[in-house]
XYZ file of C-alpha atoms in Angstrom:
64
model
C 105.377 121.530 136.264
C 102.702 123.154 138.444
C 101.355 119.735 139.465
C 104.820 118.689 140.624
C 105.216 121.852 142.694
C 101.794 121.333 144.280
C 102.620 117.708 145.080
C 105.925 118.731 146.666
C 104.175 121.384 148.757
C 101.500 118.937 149.895
C 104.079 116.288 150.777
C 106.257 118.771 152.676
C 103.180 120.155 154.465
C 102.206 116.655 155.575
C 105.691 116.015 156.967
C 105.661 119.416 158.670
C 102.278 118.622 160.268
C 103.760 115.368 161.583
C 106.704 117.313 163.088
C 109.134 115.538 160.782
C 110.301 118.742 159.061
C 110.913 122.301 160.144
C 109.236 125.123 158.275
C 112.495 126.043 156.588
C 113.177 122.446 155.522
C 109.612 122.016 154.235
C 110.004 125.150 152.102
C 113.386 123.997 150.829
C 112.070 120.541 149.921
C 109.096 122.089 148.118
C 111.344 124.581 146.288
C 109.377 127.589 147.547
C 110.152 130.469 149.894
C 109.432 130.216 153.604
C 106.732 132.861 153.154
C 105.058 130.816 150.392
C 105.175 127.711 152.574
C 103.670 129.626 155.484
C 100.804 130.797 153.280
C 100.235 127.264 151.996
C 100.153 125.861 155.535
C 97.720 128.591 156.555
C 95.414 127.759 153.639
C 95.524 124.067 154.571
C 94.845 124.984 158.228
C 98.009 123.265 159.442
C 99.008 124.795 162.791
C 102.391 126.370 163.295
C 105.021 124.530 165.300
C 106.452 127.848 166.457
C 105.098 128.816 169.875
C 105.632 131.546 172.444
C 108.475 129.649 174.111
C 110.311 129.418 170.782
C 109.836 133.150 170.245
C 111.217 133.959 173.678
C 114.291 131.793 173.041
C 114.856 133.425 169.671
C 114.514 136.910 171.179
C 117.037 136.089 173.938
C 119.506 134.796 171.369
C 118.942 137.845 169.180
C 119.656 140.326 171.971
C 122.840 138.584 173.177
C-alpha cells in the first residue's frame, strides 16, 4: 500500500512540475492532504507555481 501511495505522489508531483496539475489537484490525485503534498514537493525540490502575483490576486479577492 505504501508503494502505491509513493508512486501516486511521484506521478502527481511530476505532473505538477510540468504545470499540468494544480497543487490541490495533485494532492487529491495522490490521496494526501495539500500540506503533505507541499512537503513532498519541497523534499523533491520542485518549485511552487504560486507566485507573488497569485498571492496579491488572492488577497484582493479575500478582502472584497
